């Protein structure tokens, strides 16, 4: 049995040498200062899949890492779905382009919650995303959050999975939001959803 100390929340402290141990949690002051901050994309031309978040949370803006908040299930789902050989820590995001993957957001500014965004911001973000995809030419674009996709692209009946219309020249897929606030999906079902996209990418569909 591990002898690592368990804090009040019940989770063991990070193992010595792990990325979570090397990078301390941002303070409340740092999180507050991160509001409206911009987070650079992890992107390169010709990727297999460009994942699109809704907008950066305060943890991501404070650390500089996408999907950085503890409890966000993007990185575990990416691994469960077969995109990465192991579960990456958010601080290892720059390894993604070497795997043919990238991350951007529909809306660039950070906020505490995605529901703080306006419909106008999502519509404008969809336009900017379309231009970005035309510039970088990924094979697939995967929007991580169906509600933001429906609003931004005026597709009120869109569901999960492959979409009938392309985005610029890329195939388009909608994935569930991996936020820990999304109780409709478990880590297992999120991983399965990512795995369906992985199978389509591998098949060249």
CSV table of C-alpha atoms in Angstrom, one decimal:
chain,number,residue,atom,x,y,z
A,1,UNK,CA,0.0,0.0,0.0
A,2,UNK,CA,1.2,3.5,-0.8
A,3,UNK,CA,2.5,5.5,2.1
A,4,UNK,CA,1.9,8.8,0.3
A,5,UNK,CA,-0.1,11.2,2.5
A,6,UNK,CA,-3.7,11.7,1.7
A,7,UNK,CA,-5.0,15.3,2.0
A,8,UNK,CA,-8.5,16.1,3.3
A,9,UNK,CA,-10.0,15.5,-0.2
A,10,UNK,CA,-8.9,11.9,-0.1
A,11,UNK,CA,-6.5,11.9,-3.0
A,12,UNK,CA,-2.8,11.0,-2.4
A,13,UNK,CA,-0.2,13.7,-2.8
A,14,UNK,CA,1.5,13.6,-6.3
A,15,UNK,CA,4.4,11.2,-6.5
A,16,UNK,CA,7.9,12.8,-6.2
A,17,UNK,CA,9.1,13.9,-9.7
A,18,UNK,CA,5.7,13.9,-11.3
A,19,UNK,CA,4.6,16.9,-13.3
A,20,UNK,CA,1.9,17.7,-10.7
A,21,UNK,CA,4.5,17.8,-8.0
A,22,UNK,CA,6.9,20.0,-10.0
A,23,UNK,CA,4.2,22.6,-10.8
A,24,UNK,CA,2.3,24.0,-7.7
A,25,UNK,CA,-1.3,25.0,-7.8
A,26,UNK,CA,-2.0,28.6,-8.7
A,27,UNK,CA,-3.0,30.8,-5.9
A,28,UNK,CA,-6.4,32.5,-5.6
A,29,UNK,CA,-4.7,35.8,-6.5
A,30,UNK,CA,-3.1,34.2,-9.6
A,31,UNK,CA,-6.5,32.7,-10.7
A,32,UNK,CA,-8.3,36.1,-10.3
A,33,UNK,CA,-5.6,37.8,-12.3
A,34,UNK,CA,-6.0,35.3,-15.1
A,35,UNK,CA,-9.5,36.4,-16.0
A,36,UNK,CA,-9.7,37.6,-19.7
A,37,UNK,CA,-6.1,36.5,-20.3
A,38,UNK,CA,-5.3,34.9,-23.6
A,39,UNK,CA,-3.9,31.4,-23.9
A,40,UNK,CA,-1.6,30.5,-26.9
A,41,UNK,CA,-2.7,27.7,-29.2
A,42,UNK,CA,-0.8,24.4,-29.5
A,43,UNK,CA,-0.9,24.2,-33.2
A,44,UNK,CA,1.1,23.4,-36.4
A,45,UNK,CA,0.3,23.0,-40.1
A,46,UNK,CA,-1.2,19.7,-41.3
A,47,UNK,CA,-2.2,18.1,-38.0
A,48,UNK,CA,-4.3,15.0,-37.9
A,49,UNK,CA,-6.7,16.5,-35.3
A,50,UNK,CA,-7.1,20.0,-34.0
A,51,UNK,CA,-9.1,19.9,-30.7
A,52,UNK,CA,-11.2,23.0,-30.0
A,53,UNK,CA,-12.1,23.9,-26.4
A,54,UNK,CA,-14.8,26.4,-25.6
A,55,UNK,CA,-12.6,28.9,-24.0
A,56,UNK,CA,-9.7,28.7,-21.4
A,57,UNK,CA,-10.6,28.4,-17.8
A,58,UNK,CA,-8.8,30.4,-15.1
A,59,UNK,CA,-6.5,27.5,-14.3
A,60,UNK,CA,-5.4,27.2,-17.9
A,61,UNK,CA,-4.9,30.9,-18.2
A,62,UNK,CA,-2.9,31.0,-15.0
A,63,UNK,CA,-0.6,28.1,-15.9
A,64,UNK,CA,-0.4,28.5,-19.7
A,65,UNK,CA,-1.7,24.9,-20.2
A,66,UNK,CA,-4.9,23.8,-21.9
A,67,UNK,CA,-7.5,21.8,-19.9
A,68,UNK,CA,-5.3,22.4,-16.8
A,69,UNK,CA,-7.9,22.4,-14.0
A,70,UNK,CA,-7.8,19.4,-11.7
A,71,UNK,CA,-10.8,17.3,-12.5
A,72,UNK,CA,-10.9,18.2,-16.2
A,73,UNK,CA,-11.0,14.9,-18.0
A,74,UNK,CA,-9.5,15.9,-21.4
A,75,UNK,CA,-6.1,14.4,-20.9
A,76,UNK,CA,-7.3,11.1,-19.5
A,77,UNK,CA,-9.9,10.8,-22.4
A,78,UNK,CA,-7.2,11.6,-24.9
A,79,UNK,CA,-5.2,8.7,-23.6
A,80,UNK,CA,-8.2,6.3,-23.2
A,81,UNK,CA,-9.2,7.1,-26.7
A,82,UNK,CA,-5.8,6.0,-28.1
A,83,UNK,CA,-4.4,9.4,-29.1
A,84,UNK,CA,-1.4,9.4,-26.7
A,85,UNK,CA,0.8,6.4,-25.6
A,86,UNK,CA,0.4,7.5,-22.0
A,87,UNK,CA,-1.6,10.1,-20.1
A,88,UNK,CA,0.1,13.4,-20.5
A,89,UNK,CA,0.1,16.1,-17.8
A,90,UNK,CA,-1.2,19.5,-19.1
A,91,UNK,CA,2.4,20.8,-18.8
A,92,UNK,CA,3.4,18.3,-21.5
A,93,UNK,CA,1.0,19.9,-24.1
A,94,UNK,CA,3.9,20.8,-26.5
A,95,UNK,CA,4.3,17.1,-27.2
A,96,UNK,CA,1.0,17.0,-29.0
A,97,UNK,CA,2.1,18.3,-32.4
A,98,UNK,CA,4.6,15.5,-32.6
A,99,UNK,CA,1.7,13.1,-32.3
A,100,UNK,CA,-0.3,15.0,-35.0
A,101,UNK,CA,-2.5,16.8,-32.5
A,102,UNK,CA,-3.2,20.4,-31.5
A,103,UNK,CA,-5.4,22.5,-29.2
A,104,UNK,CA,-7.2,25.8,-29.7
A,105,UNK,CA,-10.3,27.4,-28.4
A,106,UNK,CA,-13.5,28.9,-29.9
A,107,UNK,CA,-13.2,31.9,-27.7
A,108,UNK,CA,-9.7,33.1,-26.7
A,109,UNK,CA,-10.4,34.9,-23.5
A,110,UNK,CA,-10.4,33.1,-20.2
A,111,UNK,CA,-13.3,33.0,-17.8
A,112,UNK,CA,-14.2,31.0,-14.6
A,113,UNK,CA,-17.0,29.2,-16.5
A,114,UNK,CA,-17.8,28.7,-20.1
A,115,UNK,CA,-21.4,29.8,-19.5
A,116,UNK,CA,-20.1,33.3,-18.9
A,117,UNK,CA,-19.5,33.7,-22.7
A,118,UNK,CA,-22.1,35.4,-24.8
A,119,UNK,CA,-23.7,34.0,-28.0
A,120,UNK,CA,-22.0,36.8,-29.9
A,121,UNK,CA,-18.6,35.7,-28.7
A,122,UNK,CA,-19.2,32.2,-29.8
A,123,UNK,CA,-20.4,33.2,-33.2
A,124,UNK,CA,-17.4,35.4,-33.7
A,125,UNK,CA,-15.2,32.6,-32.3
A,126,UNK,CA,-16.6,30.2,-34.9
A,127,UNK,CA,-15.7,32.7,-37.7
A,128,UNK,CA,-12.2,33.0,-36.4
A,129,UNK,CA,-11.9,29.2,-36.0
A,130,UNK,CA,-12.9,28.7,-39.6
A,131,UNK,CA,-10.1,31.1,-40.7
A,132,UNK,CA,-7.6,29.3,-38.5
A,133,UNK,CA,-8.5,25.9,-39.9
A,134,UNK,CA,-8.2,27.2,-43.4
A,135,UNK,CA,-4.7,28.5,-42.6
A,136,UNK,CA,-3.4,25.4,-40.7
A,137,UNK,CA,-5.2,22.7,-42.7
A,138,UNK,CA,-5.8,20.0,-40.1
A,139,UNK,CA,-7.4,16.8,-41.4
A,140,UNK,CA,-10.0,16.8,-38.6
A,141,UNK,CA,-11.4,19.4,-36.3
A,142,UNK,CA,-12.9,18.1,-33.0
A,143,UNK,CA,-15.0,20.7,-31.1
A,144,UNK,CA,-15.1,19.7,-27.4
A,145,UNK,CA,-18.6,20.8,-26.3
A,146,UNK,CA,-21.8,20.4,-28.3
A,147,UNK,CA,-23.6,23.5,-26.9
A,148,UNK,CA,-20.9,25.9,-27.9
A,149,UNK,CA,-20.8,24.3,-31.4
A,150,UNK,CA,-24.6,24.6,-31.8
A,151,UNK,CA,-24.5,28.3,-30.9
A,152,UNK,CA,-21.3,29.3,-32.6
A,153,UNK,CA,-22.1,27.6,-35.9
A,154,UNK,CA,-25.9,28.0,-35.8
A,155,UNK,CA,-26.5,24.3,-35.8
A,156,UNK,CA,-29.1,24.0,-33.0
A,157,UNK,CA,-29.8,20.3,-33.7
A,158,UNK,CA,-26.2,19.1,-34.0
A,159,UNK,CA,-25.3,16.0,-32.0
A,160,UNK,CA,-22.1,14.2,-31.0
A,161,UNK,CA,-19.9,12.5,-33.6
A,162,UNK,CA,-19.1,13.3,-37.2
A,163,UNK,CA,-20.9,16.3,-38.7
A,164,UNK,CA,-22.2,16.4,-42.3
A,165,UNK,CA,-20.6,19.7,-43.2
A,166,UNK,CA,-16.8,20.3,-43.3
A,167,UNK,CA,-15.0,23.2,-41.6
A,168,UNK,CA,-12.9,24.9,-44.3
A,169,UNK,CA,-11.4,21.7,-45.8
A,170,UNK,CA,-11.3,19.7,-42.6
A,171,UNK,CA,-13.7,16.9,-41.5
A,172,UNK,CA,-15.7,18.0,-38.4
A,173,UNK,CA,-16.5,16.0,-35.2
A,174,UNK,CA,-18.2,17.1,-32.0
A,175,UNK,CA,-17.1,15.6,-28.7
A,176,UNK,CA,-18.6,15.9,-25.2
A,177,UNK,CA,-17.2,18.6,-22.9
A,178,UNK,CA,-14.6,16.9,-20.6
A,179,UNK,CA,-15.2,19.3,-17.8
A,180,UNK,CA,-15.7,17.7,-14.4
A,181,UNK,CA,-19.0,19.6,-14.3
A,182,UNK,CA,-20.4,17.5,-17.1
A,183,UNK,CA,-22.1,14.7,-15.2
A,184,UNK,CA,-23.6,13.1,-18.3
A,185,UNK,CA,-20.3,11.4,-19.2
A,186,UNK,CA,-18.1,9.2,-17.1
A,187,UNK,CA,-14.3,8.9,-17.7
A,188,UNK,CA,-15.0,5.6,-19.4
A,189,UNK,CA,-17.7,7.0,-21.8
A,190,UNK,CA,-15.6,10.1,-22.5
A,191,UNK,CA,-12.7,7.8,-23.4
A,192,UNK,CA,-15.0,5.8,-25.7
A,193,UNK,CA,-16.2,9.0,-27.4
A,194,UNK,CA,-12.6,10.0,-28.1
A,195,UNK,CA,-11.9,6.5,-29.2
A,196,UNK,CA,-14.6,6.7,-31.9
A,197,UNK,CA,-12.9,9.8,-33.3
A,198,UNK,CA,-9.5,8.0,-33.2
A,199,UNK,CA,-10.9,5.1,-35.1
A,200,UNK,CA,-12.2,7.5,-37.8
A,201,UNK,CA,-8.9,9.3,-38.0
A,202,UNK,CA,-7.0,6.0,-38.3
A,203,UNK,CA,-9.3,4.7,-40.9
A,204,UNK,CA,-8.8,7.9,-43.0
A,205,UNK,CA,-12.5,8.6,-43.0
